[in-house]
mmCIF file of C-alpha atoms in Angstrom:
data_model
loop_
_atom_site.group_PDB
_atom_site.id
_atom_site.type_symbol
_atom_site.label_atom_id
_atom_site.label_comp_id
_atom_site.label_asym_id
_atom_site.label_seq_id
_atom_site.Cartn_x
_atom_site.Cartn_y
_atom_site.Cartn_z
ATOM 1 C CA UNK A 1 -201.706 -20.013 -111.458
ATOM 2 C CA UNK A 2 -204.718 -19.723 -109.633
ATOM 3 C CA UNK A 3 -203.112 -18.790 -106.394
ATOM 4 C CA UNK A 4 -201.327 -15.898 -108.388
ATOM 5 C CA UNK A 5 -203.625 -13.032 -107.929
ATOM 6 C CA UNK A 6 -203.835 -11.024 -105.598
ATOM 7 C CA UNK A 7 -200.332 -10.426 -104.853
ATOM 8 C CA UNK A 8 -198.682 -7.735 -103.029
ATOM 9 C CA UNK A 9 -196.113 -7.778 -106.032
ATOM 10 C CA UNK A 10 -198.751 -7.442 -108.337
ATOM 11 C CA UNK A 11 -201.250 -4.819 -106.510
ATOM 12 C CA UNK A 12 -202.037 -3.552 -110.163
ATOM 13 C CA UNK A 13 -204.117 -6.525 -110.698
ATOM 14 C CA UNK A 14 -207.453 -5.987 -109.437
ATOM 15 C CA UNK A 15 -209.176 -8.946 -110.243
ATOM 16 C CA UNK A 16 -208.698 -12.502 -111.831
ATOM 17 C CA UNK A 17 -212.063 -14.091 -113.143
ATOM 18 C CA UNK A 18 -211.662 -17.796 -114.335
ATOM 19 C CA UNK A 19 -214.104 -18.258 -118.045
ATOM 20 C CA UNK A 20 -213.410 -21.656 -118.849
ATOM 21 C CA UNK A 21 -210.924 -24.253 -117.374
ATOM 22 C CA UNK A 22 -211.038 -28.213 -117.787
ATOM 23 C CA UNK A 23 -208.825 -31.134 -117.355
ATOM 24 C CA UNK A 24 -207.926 -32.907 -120.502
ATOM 25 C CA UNK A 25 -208.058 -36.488 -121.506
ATOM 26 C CA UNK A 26 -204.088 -36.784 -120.618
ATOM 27 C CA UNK A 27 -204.716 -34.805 -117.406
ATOM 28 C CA UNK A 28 -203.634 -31.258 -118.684
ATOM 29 C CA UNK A 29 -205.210 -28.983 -116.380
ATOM 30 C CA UNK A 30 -206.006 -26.099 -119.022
ATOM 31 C CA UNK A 31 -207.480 -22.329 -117.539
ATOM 32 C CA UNK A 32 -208.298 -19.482 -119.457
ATOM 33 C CA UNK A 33 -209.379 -16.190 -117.356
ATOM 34 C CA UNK A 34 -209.586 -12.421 -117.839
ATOM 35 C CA UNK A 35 -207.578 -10.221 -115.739
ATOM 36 C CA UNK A 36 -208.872 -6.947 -114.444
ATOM 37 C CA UNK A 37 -205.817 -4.523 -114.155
ATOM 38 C CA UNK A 38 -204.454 -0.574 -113.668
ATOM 39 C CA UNK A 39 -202.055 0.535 -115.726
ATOM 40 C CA UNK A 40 -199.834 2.220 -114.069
ATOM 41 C CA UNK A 41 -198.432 5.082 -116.696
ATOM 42 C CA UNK A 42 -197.981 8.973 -116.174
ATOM 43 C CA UNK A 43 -200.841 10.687 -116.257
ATOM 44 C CA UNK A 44 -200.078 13.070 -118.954
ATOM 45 C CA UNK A 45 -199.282 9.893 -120.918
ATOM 46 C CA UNK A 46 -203.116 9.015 -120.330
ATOM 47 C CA UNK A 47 -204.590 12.191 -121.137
ATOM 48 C CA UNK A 48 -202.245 12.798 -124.506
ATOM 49 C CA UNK A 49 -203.766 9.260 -125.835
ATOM 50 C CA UNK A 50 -206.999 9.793 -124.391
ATOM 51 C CA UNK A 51 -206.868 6.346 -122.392
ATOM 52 C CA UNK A 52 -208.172 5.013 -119.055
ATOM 53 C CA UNK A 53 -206.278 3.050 -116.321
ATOM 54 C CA UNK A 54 -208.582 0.214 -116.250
ATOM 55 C CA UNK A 55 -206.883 -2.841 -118.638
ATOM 56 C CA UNK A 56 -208.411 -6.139 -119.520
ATOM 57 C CA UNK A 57 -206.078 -9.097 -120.522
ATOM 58 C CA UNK A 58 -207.076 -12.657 -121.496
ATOM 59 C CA UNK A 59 -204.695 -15.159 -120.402
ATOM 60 C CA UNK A 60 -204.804 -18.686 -120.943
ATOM 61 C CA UNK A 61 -202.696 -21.334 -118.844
ATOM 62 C CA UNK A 62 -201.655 -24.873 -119.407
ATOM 63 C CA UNK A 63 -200.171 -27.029 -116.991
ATOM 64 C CA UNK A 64 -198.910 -30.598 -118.183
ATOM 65 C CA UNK A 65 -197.999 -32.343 -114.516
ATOM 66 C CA UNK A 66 -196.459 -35.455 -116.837
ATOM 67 C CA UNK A 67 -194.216 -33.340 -118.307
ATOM 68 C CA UNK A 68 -193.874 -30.795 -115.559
ATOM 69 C CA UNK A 69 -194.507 -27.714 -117.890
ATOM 70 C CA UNK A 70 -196.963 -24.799 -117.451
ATOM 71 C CA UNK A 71 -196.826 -22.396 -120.315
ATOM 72 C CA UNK A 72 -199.378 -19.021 -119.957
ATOM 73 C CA UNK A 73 -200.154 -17.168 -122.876
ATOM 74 C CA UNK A 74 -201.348 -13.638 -122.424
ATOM 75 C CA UNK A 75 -202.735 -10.944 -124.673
ATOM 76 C CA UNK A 76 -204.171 -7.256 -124.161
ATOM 77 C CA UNK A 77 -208.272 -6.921 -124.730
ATOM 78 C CA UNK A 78 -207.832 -3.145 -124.232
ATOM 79 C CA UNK A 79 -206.173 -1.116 -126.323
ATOM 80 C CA UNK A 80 -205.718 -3.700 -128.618
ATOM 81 C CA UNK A 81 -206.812 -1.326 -132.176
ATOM 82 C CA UNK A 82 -203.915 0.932 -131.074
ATOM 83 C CA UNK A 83 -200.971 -1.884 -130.079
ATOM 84 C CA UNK A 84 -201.706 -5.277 -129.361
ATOM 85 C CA UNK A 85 -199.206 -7.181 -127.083
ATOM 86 C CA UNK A 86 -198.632 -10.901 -126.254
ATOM 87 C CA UNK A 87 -196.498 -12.699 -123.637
ATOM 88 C CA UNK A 88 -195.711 -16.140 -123.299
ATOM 89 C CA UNK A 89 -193.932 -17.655 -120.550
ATOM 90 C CA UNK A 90 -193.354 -21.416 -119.856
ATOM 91 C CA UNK A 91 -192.283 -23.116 -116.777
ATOM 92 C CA UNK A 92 -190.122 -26.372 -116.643
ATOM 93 C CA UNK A 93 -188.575 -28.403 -114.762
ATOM 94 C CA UNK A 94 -184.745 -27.928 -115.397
ATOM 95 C CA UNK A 95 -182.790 -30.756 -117.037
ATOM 96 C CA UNK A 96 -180.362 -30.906 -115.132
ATOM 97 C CA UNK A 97 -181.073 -30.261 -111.642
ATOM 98 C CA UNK A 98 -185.034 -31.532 -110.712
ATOM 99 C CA UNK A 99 -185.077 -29.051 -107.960
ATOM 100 C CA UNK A 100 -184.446 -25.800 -110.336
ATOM 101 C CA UNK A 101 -186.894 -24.428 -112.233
ATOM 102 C CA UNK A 102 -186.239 -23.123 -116.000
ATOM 103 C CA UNK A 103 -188.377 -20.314 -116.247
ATOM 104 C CA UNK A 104 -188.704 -18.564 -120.854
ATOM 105 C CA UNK A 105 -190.459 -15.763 -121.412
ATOM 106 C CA UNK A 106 -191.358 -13.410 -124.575
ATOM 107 C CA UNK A 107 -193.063 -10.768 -125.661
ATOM 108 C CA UNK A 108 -194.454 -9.317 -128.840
ATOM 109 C CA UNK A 109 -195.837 -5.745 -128.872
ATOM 110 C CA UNK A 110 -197.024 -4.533 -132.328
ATOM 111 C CA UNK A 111 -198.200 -0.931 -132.433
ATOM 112 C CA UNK A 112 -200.708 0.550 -135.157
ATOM 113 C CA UNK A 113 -200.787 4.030 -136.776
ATOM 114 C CA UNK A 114 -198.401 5.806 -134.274
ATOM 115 C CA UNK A 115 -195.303 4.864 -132.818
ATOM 116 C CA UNK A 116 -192.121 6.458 -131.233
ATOM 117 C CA UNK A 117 -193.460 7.455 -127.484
ATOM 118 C CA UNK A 118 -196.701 5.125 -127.392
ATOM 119 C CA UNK A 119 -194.654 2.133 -128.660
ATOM 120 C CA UNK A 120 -191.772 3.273 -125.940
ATOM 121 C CA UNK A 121 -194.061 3.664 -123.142
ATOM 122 C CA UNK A 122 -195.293 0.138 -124.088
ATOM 123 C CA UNK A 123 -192.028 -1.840 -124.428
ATOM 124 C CA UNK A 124 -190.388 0.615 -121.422
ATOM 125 C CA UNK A 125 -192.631 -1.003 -119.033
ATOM 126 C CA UNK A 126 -192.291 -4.681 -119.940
ATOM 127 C CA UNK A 127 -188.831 -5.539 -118.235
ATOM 128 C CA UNK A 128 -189.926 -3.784 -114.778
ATOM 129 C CA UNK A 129 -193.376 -5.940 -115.288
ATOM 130 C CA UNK A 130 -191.336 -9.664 -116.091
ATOM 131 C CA UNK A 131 -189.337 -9.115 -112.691
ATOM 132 C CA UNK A 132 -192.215 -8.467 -110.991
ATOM 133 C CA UNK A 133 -194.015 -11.440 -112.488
ATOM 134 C CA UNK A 134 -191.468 -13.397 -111.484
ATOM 135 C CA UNK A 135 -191.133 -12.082 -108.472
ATOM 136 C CA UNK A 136 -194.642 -12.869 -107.784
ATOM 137 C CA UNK A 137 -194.297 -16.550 -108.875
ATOM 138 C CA UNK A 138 -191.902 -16.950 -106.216
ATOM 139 C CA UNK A 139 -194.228 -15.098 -103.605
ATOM 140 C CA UNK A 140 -196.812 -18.235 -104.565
ATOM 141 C CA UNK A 141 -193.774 -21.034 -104.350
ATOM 142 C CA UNK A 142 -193.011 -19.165 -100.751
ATOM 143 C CA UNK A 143 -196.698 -19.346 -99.659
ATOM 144 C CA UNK A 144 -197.594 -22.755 -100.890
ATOM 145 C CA UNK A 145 -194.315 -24.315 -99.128
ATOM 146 C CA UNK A 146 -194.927 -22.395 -95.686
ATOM 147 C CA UNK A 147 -198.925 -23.822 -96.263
ATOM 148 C CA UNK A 148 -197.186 -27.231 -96.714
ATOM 149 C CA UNK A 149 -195.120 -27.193 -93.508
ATOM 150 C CA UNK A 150 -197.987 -25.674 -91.550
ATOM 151 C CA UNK A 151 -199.919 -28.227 -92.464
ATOM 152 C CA UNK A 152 -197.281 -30.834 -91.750
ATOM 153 C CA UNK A 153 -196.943 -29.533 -88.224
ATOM 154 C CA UNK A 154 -200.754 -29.043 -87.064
#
């Protein structure tokens, strides 16, 4: 996860800034970092709300290398009195096939006091944003193997 921003998937994150991360007892590296991002809705959307572009999220990451599991957590800072919204994604090995990976993800988005467009504008942009999480994921995989067999060559 740490190799995840930047991203030319992602350009909309502008910043990743690590708070806390440790290595557990039973060798769970755990991370939790705040993301600096733009949000990238209309602008009339912006104005009619009275919001900014600028986004914080907190987003805290687990990876269990026994168990081959990572599993990141993520929740809005900003914004988060008018609709607060939480993703979860894990990453596994699959069962079945060791070199597959089985990827979950979820999301909760609760809005407060208004709904209707705000709400849509908030859930409208969360399938576009999961492929291109997942899209950058793979950009990382891609990078980290063609590091690998660099490195394997020199």
């Amino acid at each position: 996860m740490w190799l995840k921003y930047p991203n030319p998937i992602l350009p909309n994150v502008l910043a990743a800034d690590v708070l806390k991360r440790k290595v557990t007892n039973d060798g769970r590296l755990v991370s939790h970092r705040m993301l600096s991002t733009e949000w990238l809705a209309s602008q009339w959307i912006m104005k009619l709300f009275g919001l900014t572009n600028r986004c914080y999220v907190t987003e805290h990451t687990e990876i269990d290398p026994r168990n081959k599991v990572m599993k990141v957590l993520s929740r809005n800072v900003t914004y988060n009195s008018l609709c607060q919204v939480e993703e979860i994604a894990t990453y596994q090995q699959h069962p079945k096939d060791e070199n597959l990976t089985l990827v979950t993800q979820e999301a909760r988005i609760v809005v407060y006091g208004i709904s209707g467009l705000f709400e849509n504008l908030v859930a409208g942009t969360f399938p576009d944003n999961v492929a291109k999480g997942r899209q950058a994921m793979e950009y990382v995989v891609a990078s980290l193997a063609s590091t690998a067999t660099d490195a394997e060559l020199s």
